[in-house]
Coordinates of C-alpha atoms in Angstrom, one line a residue:
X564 CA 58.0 98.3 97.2
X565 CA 58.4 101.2 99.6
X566 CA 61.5 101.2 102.1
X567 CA 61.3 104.1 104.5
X568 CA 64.5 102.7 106.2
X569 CA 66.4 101.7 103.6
X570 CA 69.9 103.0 105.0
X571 CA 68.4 104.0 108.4
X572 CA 67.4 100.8 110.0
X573 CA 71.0 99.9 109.5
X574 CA 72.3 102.5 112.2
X575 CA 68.9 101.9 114.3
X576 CA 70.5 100.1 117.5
X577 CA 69.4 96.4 118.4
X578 CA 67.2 95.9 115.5
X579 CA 67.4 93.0 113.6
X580 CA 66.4 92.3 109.9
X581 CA 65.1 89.4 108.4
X582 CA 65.1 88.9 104.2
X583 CA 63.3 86.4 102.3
X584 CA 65.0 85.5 99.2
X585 CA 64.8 82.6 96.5
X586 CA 68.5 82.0 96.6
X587 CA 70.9 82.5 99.4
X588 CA 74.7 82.8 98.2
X589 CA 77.6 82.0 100.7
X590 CA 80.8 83.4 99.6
X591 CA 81.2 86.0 96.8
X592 CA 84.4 85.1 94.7
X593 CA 84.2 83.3 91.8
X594 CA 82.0 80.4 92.0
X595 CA 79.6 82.4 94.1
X596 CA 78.8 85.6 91.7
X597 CA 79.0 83.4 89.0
X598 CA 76.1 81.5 90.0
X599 CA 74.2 84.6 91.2
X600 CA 74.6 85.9 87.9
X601 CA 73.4 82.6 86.6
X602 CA 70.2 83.1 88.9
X603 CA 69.7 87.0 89.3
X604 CA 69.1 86.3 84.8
X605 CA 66.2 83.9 85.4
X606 CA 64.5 86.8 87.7
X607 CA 65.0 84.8 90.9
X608 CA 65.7 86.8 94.0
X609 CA 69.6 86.0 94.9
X610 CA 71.6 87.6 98.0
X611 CA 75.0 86.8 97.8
X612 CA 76.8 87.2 102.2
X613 CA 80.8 87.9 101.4
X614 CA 83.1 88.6 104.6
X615 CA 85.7 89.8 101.7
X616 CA 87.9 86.8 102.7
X617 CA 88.5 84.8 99.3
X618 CA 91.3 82.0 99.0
X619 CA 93.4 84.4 97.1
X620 CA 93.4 87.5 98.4
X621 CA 97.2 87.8 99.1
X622 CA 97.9 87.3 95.2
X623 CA 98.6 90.4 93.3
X624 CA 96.9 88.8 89.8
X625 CA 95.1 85.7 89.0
X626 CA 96.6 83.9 86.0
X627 CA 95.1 81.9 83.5
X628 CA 91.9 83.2 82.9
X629 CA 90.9 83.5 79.2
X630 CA 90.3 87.4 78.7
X631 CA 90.8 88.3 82.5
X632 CA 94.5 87.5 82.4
X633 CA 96.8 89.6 85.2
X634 CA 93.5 90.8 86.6
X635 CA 94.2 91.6 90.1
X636 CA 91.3 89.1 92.3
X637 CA 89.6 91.9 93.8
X638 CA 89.3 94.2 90.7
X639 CA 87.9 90.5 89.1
X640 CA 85.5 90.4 92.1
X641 CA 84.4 93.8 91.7
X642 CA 83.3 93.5 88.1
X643 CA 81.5 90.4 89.2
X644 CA 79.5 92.3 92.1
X645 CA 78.8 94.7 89.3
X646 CA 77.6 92.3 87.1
X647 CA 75.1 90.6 89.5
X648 CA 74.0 94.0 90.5
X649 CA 73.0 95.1 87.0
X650 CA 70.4 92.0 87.0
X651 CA 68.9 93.5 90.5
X652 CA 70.8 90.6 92.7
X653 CA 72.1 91.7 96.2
X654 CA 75.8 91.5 97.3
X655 CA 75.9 91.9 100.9
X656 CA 79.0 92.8 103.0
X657 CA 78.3 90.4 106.2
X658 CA 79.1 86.9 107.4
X659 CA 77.1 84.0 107.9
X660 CA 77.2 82.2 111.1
X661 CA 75.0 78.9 111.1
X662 CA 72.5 77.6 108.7
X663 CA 69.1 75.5 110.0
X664 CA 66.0 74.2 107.9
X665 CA 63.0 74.8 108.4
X666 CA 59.5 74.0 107.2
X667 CA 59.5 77.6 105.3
X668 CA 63.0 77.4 104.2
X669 CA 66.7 77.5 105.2
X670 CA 67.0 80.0 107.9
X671 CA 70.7 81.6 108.0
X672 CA 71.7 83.7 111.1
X673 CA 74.0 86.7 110.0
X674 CA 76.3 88.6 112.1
X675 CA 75.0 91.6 113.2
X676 CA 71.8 89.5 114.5
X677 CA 70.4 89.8 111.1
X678 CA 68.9 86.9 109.4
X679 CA 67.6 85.2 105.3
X680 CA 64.9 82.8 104.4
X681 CA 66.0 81.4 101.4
X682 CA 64.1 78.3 99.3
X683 CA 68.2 77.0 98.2
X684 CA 71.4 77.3 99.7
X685 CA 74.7 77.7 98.0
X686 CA 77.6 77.2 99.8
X687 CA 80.6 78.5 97.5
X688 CA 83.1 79.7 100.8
X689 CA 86.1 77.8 99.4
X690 CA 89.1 76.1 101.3
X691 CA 91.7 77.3 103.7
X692 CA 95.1 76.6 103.0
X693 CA 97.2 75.3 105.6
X694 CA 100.8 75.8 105.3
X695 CA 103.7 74.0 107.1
X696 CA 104.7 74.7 110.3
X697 CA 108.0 76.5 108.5
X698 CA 108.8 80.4 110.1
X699 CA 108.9 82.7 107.6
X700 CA 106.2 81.0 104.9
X701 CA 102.9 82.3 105.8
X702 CA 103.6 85.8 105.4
X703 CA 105.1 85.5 101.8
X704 CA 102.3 83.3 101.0
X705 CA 100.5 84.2 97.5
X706 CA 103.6 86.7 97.0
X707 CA 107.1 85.3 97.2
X708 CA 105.7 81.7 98.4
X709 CA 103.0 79.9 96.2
X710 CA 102.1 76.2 95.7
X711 CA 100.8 76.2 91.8
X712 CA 102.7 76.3 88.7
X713 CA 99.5 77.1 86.9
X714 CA 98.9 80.3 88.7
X715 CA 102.7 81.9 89.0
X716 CA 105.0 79.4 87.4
X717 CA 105.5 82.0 84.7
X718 CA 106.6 84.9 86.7
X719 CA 109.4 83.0 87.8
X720 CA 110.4 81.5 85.3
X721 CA 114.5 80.9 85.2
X722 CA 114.4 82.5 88.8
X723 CA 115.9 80.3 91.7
X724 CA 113.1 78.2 93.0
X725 CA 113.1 76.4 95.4
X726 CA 110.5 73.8 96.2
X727 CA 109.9 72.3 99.7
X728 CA 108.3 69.2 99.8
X729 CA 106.4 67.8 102.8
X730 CA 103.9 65.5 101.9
X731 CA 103.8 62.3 99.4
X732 CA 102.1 64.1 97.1
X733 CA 104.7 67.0 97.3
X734 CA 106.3 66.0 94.1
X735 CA 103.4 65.9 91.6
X736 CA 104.3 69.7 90.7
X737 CA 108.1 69.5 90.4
X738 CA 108.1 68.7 86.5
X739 CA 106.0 71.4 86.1
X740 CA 108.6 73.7 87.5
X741 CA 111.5 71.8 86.0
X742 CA 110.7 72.9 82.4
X743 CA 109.9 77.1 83.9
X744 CA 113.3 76.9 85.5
X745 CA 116.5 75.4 85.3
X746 CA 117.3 76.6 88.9
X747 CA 115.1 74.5 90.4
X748 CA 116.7 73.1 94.0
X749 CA 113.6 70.4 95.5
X750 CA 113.9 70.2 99.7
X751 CA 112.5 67.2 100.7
X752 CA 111.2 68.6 104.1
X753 CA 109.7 65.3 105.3
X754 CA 110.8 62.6 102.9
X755 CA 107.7 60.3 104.4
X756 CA 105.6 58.2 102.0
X757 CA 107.7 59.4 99.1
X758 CA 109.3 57.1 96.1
X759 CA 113.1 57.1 95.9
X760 CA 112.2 56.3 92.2
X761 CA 110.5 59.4 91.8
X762 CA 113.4 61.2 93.1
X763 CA 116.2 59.3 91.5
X764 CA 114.6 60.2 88.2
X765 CA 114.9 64.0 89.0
X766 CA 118.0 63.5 90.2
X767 CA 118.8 61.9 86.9
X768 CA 117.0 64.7 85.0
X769 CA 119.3 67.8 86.0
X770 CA 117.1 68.6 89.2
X771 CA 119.0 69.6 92.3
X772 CA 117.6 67.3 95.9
X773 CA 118.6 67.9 99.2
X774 CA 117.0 66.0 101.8
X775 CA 117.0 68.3 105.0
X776 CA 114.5 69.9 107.3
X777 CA 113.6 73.3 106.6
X778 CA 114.3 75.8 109.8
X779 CA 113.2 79.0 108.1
X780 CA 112.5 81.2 105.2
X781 CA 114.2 84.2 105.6
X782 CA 115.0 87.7 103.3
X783 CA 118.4 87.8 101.9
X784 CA 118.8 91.1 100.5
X785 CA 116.6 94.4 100.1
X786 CA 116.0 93.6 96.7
X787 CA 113.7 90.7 97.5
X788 CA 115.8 87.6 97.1
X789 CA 115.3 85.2 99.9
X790 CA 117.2 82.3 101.8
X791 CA 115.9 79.0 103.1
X792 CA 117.4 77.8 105.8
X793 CA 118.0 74.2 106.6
X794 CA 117.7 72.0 110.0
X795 CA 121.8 70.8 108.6
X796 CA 123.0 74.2 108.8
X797 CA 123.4 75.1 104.8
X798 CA 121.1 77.8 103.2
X799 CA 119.7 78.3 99.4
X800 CA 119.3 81.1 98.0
X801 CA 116.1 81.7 96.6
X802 CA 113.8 84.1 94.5
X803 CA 110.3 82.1 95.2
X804 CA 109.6 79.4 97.2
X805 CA 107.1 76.6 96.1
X806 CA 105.5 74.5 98.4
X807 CA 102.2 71.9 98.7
X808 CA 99.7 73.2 101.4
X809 CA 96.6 70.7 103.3
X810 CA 93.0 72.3 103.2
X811 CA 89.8 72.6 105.0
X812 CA 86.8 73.4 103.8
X813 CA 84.9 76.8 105.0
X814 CA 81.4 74.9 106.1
X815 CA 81.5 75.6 109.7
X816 CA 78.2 77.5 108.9
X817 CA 76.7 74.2 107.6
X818 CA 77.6 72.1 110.8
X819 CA 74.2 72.0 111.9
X820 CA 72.8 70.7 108.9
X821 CA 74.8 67.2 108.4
X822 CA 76.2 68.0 105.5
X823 CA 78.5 65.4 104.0
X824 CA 82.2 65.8 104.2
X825 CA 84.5 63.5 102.2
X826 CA 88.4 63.1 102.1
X827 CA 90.1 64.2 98.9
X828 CA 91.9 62.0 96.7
X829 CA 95.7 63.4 97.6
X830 CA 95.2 62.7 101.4
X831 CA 95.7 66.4 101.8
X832 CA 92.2 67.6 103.2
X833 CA 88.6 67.4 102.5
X834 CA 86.0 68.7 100.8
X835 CA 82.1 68.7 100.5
X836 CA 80.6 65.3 98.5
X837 CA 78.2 66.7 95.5
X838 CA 77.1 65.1 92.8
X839 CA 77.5 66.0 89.3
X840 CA 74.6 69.3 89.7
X841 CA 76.6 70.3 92.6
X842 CA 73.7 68.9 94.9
X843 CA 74.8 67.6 98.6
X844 CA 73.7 65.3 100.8
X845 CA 71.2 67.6 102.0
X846 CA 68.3 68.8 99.5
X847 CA 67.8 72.5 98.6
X848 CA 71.6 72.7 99.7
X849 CA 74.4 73.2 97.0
X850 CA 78.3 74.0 96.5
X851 CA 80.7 75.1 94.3
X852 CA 83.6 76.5 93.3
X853 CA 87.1 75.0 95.6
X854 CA 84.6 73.6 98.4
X855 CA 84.1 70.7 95.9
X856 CA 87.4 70.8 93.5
X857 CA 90.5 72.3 95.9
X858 CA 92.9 72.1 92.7
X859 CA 90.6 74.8 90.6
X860 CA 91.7 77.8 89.6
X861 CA 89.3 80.9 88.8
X862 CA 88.2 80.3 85.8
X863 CA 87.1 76.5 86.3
X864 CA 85.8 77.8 90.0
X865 CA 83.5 80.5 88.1
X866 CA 82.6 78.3 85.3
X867 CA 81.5 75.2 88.0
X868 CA 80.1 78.4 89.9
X869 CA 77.8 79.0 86.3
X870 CA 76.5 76.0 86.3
X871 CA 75.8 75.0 89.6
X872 CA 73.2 77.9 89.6
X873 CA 71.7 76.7 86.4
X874 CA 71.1 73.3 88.4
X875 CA 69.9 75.6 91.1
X876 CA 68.0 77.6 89.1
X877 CA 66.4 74.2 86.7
X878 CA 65.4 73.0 90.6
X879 CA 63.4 76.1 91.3
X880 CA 61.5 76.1 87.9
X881 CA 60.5 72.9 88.3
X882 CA 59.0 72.7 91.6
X883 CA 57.0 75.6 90.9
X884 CA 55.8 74.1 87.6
X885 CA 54.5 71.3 89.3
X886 CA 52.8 73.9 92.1
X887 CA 51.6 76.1 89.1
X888 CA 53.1 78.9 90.4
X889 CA 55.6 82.4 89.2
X890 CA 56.6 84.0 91.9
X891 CA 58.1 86.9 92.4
X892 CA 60.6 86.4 94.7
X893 CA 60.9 90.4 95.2
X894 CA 56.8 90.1 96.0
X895 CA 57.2 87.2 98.8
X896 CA 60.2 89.3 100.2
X897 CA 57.6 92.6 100.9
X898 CA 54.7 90.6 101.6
X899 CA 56.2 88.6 103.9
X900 CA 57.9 92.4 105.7
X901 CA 54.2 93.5 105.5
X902 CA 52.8 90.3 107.3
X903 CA 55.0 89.7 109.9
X904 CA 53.3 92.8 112.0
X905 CA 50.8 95.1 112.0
X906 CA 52.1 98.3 110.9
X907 CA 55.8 98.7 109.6
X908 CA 56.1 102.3 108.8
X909 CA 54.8 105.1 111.0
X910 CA 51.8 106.5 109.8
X911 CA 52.8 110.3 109.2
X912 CA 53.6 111.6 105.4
X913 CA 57.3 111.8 104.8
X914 CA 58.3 115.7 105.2
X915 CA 59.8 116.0 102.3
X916 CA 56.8 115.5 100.4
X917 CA 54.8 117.5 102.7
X918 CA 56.9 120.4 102.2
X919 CA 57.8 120.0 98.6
X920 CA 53.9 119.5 97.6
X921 CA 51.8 121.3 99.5
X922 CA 51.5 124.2 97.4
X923 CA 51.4 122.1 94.3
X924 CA 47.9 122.4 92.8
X925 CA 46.1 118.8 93.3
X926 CA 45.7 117.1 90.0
X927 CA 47.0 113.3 89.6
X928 CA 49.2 111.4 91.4
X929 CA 51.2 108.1 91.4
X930 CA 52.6 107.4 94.6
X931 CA 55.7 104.8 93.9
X932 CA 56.3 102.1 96.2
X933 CA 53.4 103.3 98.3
X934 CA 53.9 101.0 100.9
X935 CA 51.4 101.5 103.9
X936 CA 49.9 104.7 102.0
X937 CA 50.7 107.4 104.7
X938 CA 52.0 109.8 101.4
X939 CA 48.8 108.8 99.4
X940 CA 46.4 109.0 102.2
X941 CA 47.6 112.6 102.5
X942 CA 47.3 113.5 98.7
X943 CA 43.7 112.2 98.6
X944 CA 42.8 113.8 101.9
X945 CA 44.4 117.1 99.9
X946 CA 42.2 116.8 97.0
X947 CA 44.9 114.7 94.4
X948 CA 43.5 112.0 92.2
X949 CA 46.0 109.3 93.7
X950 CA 47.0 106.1 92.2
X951 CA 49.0 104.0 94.7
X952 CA 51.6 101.0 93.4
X953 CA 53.5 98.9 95.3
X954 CA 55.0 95.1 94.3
X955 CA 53.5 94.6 98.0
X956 CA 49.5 93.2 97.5
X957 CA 49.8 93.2 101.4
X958 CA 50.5 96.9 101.6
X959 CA 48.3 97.6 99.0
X960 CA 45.5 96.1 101.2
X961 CA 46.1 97.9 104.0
X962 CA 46.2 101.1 102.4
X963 CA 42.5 100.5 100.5
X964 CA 41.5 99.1 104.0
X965 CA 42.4 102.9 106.2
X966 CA 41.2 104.9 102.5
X967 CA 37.8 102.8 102.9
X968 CA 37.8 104.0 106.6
X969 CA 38.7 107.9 106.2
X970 CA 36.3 107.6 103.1
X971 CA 38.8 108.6 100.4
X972 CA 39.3 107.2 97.4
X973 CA 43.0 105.9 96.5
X974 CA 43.6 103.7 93.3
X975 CA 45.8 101.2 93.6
X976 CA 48.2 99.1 91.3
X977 CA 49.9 96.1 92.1
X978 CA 52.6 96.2 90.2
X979 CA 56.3 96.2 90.2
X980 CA 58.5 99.1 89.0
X981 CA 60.0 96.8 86.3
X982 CA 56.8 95.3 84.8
X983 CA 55.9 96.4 81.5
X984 CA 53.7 99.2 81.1
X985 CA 54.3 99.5 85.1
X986 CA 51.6 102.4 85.0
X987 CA 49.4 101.5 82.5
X988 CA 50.9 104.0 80.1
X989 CA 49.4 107.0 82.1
X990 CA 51.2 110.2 83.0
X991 CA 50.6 112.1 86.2
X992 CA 51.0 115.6 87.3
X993 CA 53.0 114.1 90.5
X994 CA 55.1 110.9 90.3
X995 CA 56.6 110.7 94.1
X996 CA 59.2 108.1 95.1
X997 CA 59.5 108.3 98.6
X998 CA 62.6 106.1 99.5
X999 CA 61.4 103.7 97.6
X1000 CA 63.1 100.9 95.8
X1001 CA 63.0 98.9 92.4
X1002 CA 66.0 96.8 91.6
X1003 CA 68.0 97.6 88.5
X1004 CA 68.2 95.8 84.9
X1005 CA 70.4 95.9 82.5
X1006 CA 68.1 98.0 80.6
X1007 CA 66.8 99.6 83.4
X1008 CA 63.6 99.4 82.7
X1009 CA 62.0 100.9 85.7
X1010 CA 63.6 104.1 85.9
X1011 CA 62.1 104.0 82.2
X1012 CA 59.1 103.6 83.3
X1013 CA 59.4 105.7 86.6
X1014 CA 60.1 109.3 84.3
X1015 CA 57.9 108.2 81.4
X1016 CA 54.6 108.4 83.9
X1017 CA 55.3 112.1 84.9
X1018 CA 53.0 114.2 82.3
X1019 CA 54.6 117.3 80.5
X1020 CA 53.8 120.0 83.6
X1021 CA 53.8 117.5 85.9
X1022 CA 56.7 117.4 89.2
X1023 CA 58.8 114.5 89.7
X1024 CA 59.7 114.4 93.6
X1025 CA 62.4 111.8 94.6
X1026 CA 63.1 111.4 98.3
X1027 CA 66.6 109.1 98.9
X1028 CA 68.7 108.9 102.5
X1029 CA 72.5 109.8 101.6
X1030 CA 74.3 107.0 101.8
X1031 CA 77.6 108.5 102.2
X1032 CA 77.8 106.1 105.4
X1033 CA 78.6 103.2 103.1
X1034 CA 81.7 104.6 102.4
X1035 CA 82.5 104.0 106.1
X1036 CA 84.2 100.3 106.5
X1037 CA 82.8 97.8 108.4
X1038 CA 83.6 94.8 110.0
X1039 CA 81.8 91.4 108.5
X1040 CA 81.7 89.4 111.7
X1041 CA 80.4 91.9 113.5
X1042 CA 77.8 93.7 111.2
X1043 CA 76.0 92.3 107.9
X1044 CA 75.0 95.3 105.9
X1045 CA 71.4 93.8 104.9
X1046 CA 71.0 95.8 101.8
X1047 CA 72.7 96.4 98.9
X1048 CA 72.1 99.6 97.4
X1049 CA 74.2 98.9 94.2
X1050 CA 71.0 96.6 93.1
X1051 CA 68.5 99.0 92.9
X1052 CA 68.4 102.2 91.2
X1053 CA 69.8 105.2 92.5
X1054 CA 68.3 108.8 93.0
X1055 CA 71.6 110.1 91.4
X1056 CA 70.9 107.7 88.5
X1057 CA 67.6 109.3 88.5
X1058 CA 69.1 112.6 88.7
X1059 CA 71.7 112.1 85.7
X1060 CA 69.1 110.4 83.7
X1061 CA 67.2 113.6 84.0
X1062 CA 70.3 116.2 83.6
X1063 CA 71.5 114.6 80.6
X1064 CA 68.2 115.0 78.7
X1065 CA 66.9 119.0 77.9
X1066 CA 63.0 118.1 78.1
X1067 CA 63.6 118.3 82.4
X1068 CA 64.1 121.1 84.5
X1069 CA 65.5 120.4 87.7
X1070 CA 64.3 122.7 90.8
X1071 CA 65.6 121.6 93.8
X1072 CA 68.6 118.7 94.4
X1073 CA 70.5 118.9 97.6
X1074 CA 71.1 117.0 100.7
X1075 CA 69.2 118.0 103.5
X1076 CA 68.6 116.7 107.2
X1077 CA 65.6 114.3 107.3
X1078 CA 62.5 115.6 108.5
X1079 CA 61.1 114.1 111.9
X1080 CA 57.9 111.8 112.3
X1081 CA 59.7 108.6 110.8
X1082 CA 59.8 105.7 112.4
X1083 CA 63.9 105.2 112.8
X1084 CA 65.1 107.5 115.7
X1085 CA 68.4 107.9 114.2
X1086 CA 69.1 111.1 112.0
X1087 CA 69.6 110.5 108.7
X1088 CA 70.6 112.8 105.8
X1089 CA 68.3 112.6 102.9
X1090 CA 69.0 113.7 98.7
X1091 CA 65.9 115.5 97.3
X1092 CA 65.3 115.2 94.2
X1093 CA 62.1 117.7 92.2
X1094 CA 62.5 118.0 88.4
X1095 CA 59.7 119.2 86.4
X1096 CA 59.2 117.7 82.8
X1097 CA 58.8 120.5 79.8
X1098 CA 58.3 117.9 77.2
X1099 CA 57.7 114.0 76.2
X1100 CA 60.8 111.9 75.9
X1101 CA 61.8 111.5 72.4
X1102 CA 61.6 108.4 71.1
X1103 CA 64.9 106.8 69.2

């Protein structure tokens, strides 16, 4: 599954990139990378778009989840990208803009120009929170303002609290509170729709009402304590502020597919009409997470999130059952690379290889992730014994079709780098990965298979771009990053594999500038990798 411009055909100008996938994820909080973790561990092909914009990103901690408890969101979100990543599943910094269907799929326009095919949709973007129109609440929001007892109720517990209520529905929380505090002053902002009964019996209870319009939140003192600020001219003192907030879901993306919308129960906003498996009103289309449930907190969001993509995944299975079919999801993405125009890659042999091999004597060779076969056109024509593999059976055909015309004779082995017995338990005096890719497992398998092919003697060459780039930020709206290096396996996961064992030697690994006659224009820096085994892996 060769990628010559993995890395480089990001910083190529004006060219856009199409993936096909099994499963596209929108949104990667909770609900989203719980259901790609759900999917990437029944081996289907999941790429999970995040713009890094979750519900709760001005919290310091999330609360209430079992064994995750005080986790700040974004360490809990980067453990979750991690996990997906281990099973090979993409996480892709990006955004999506609209989503049409199409007779081969759901098409999804990225920023950056940059497009997926996918076979489902999960829509897992969660709810915006709208608060009121009161100066001084939206910057303290998720900090010294919050609307859940569930989620910070604790951490001010016996502080002065006080609630602001400005909807019918504004009360249902203040019992909550009641018992966490016995500071608790209730503001009835906008005393609409309310029940004096309700009221009278917190009144009756010990709870302070005031029925006033709030003017502003404002600080009090450098030590954090606040003062809100009434329309009536008196101000309370306060050390958090609780208030209700109205919601919309995040499913401009989905406009253009009809997707039901229905009001939610409080009167305070809506969200997207599923059915118990998370299904919409249109098929192949799914959500999760707070696009379906806006009173969820993380743990309920990931856990709906986990099951949704079990209903996504049970959906898959059984319309290829009843088309007889396994696909690979990482096969259709190549072939479908590979078929969309006549040649991909230049044709010239990476430099690297040409200058780390061409004084190697020829004896075997498996060329990994062969793609077109430029690299093991040039071994054969150089007298190697050359085995070519590539997931692709496209590329594969193209590169017996040009051997067949130059009259050399090239093996070739469709097969992916995570098979078992990938290379039919043979060992080769070259094994050269040429920016290629194979997408990591938990076991990973394919690097296994990857070192065990190189025969005691025999060079491993490994040719990466340095993606030091990535460390750059980038903006989402303007740019989707259309791979995710994190899924596949690394060449300085190769290289420690290799360091931490004694039966390798390693001759050459540096970063050097990448040698011309590829088919990106843009320079790229590239990791070289040439270790030579001095004896068979022992086995445990």
């Amino acid at each position: 599954m060769t990628d010559h411009a993995h890395g480089a055909s990001e910083h190529t100008p004006h060219q856009s990139i199409v993936r096909k996938c099994d499963v596209a994820v929108i949104g990667g909080s909770a609900a989203g990378l719980a259901a790609a973790l759900q999917l990437a561990r029944q081996r289907r092909s999941v790429i999970v778009v995040d713009d890094g914009t979750p519900r709760n990103a001005p919290a310091a901690h999330m609360h209430g989840y079992l064994g995750r408890e005080g986790t700040p969101p974004e360490e809990m979100r980067a453990i979750g990208r991690k996990e997906v990543r281990s099973y090979g599943g993409n996480v892709l910094t990006g955004r999506v803009l609209a989503v049409r269907q199409e007779e081969d799929g759901f098409h999804l326009a990225l920023s950056g120009g940059h497009g997926l095919v996918a076979r489902r949709v999960l829509a897992a973007t969660g709810i915006v929170d709208e608060l009121p129109d009161i100066e001084g609440l939206a910057e303290r929001w998720g900090a010294q303002v919050f609307n859940c007892p569930f989620c910070h109720g604790w951490e001010v517990r016996d502080l002065r609290v006080v609630q602001i209520v400005t909807t019918p529905m504004g009360l249902h929380p203040t019992q909550l509170m009641r018992h966490l505090t016995d500071r608790l002053t209730v503001v009835l902002h906008d005393a609409t729709g309310i029940d004096p009964a309700a009221v009278q019996t917190l009144v009756a209870s010990g709870v302070a009402v005031v029925e006033s319009a709030v003017r502003r939140v404002a600080d009090a003192d450098p030590d954090g304590s606040l003062v809100v600020e009434l329309a009536d001219g008196r101000s309370l003192p306060a050390d958090a502020i609780l208030t209700g907030a109205r919601f919309r879901p995040r499913v401009e993306m989905l406009a253009g597919l009809g997707i039901d919308i229905t009001a939610h129960p409080s009167g305070l906003g809506d969200l997207v009409a599923v059915d118990s498996t998370g299904r919409t009103s249109v098929p192949g289309v799914f959500a999760a997470g707070n696009l379906t449930d806006p009173s969820a907190q993380v743990l309920p969001a990931a856990a709906n999130g986990s099951w949704i993509g079990a209903q996504i995944a049970f959906s898959l299975a059984a319309e290829d059952t009843t088309a007889g079919v396994r696909p690979s999801g990482v096969e259709i993405e190549w072939d479908g690379r590979y078929g969309d125009q006549e040649r991909v890659w230049s044709a010239n042999p990476n430099g690297t290889l040409v200058a780390e091999a061409t004084d190697l004597p020829p004896g075997r060779a498996l060329d990994v992730g062969a793609g077109e076969g430029a690299d093991a056109l040039w071994l054969a024509e150089r007298g190697w014994q050359v085995t070519a593999s590539d997931v692709s059976g496209r590329a594969l055909d193209r590169i017996q079709a040009e051997a067949e015309r130059r009259g050399l004779d090239v093996r070739t082995l469709h097969r992916d780098a995570n098979d078992p017995a990938a290379y039919a338990d043979e060992t080769y005096d070259l094994v050269s990965l040429q920016y290629g890719s194979f997408q990591r497992t938990p076991e990973q398998r394919g690097l296994r298979n990857l070192l065990d092919a190189v025969a005691v003697g025999g060079t491993l060459l490994v040719v990466g771009h340095d993606l030091t780039w990535l460390e750059q930020p980038s903006d989402p709206g303007e740019q989707t990053r259309m791979y995710d290096p994190h899924a596949y396996v690394t060449i300085d996961e190769i290289t420690a594999e290799i360091t931490a064992s004694s039966d390798w030697r390693i001759d050459v690994h540096e970063t050097r500038p990448r040698p011309p006659g590829a088919i990106s224009t843009h320079h790229v820096d590239d990791v070289v990798l040439r270790a030579v085994r001095l004896n068979h892996r022992k086995e445990l």
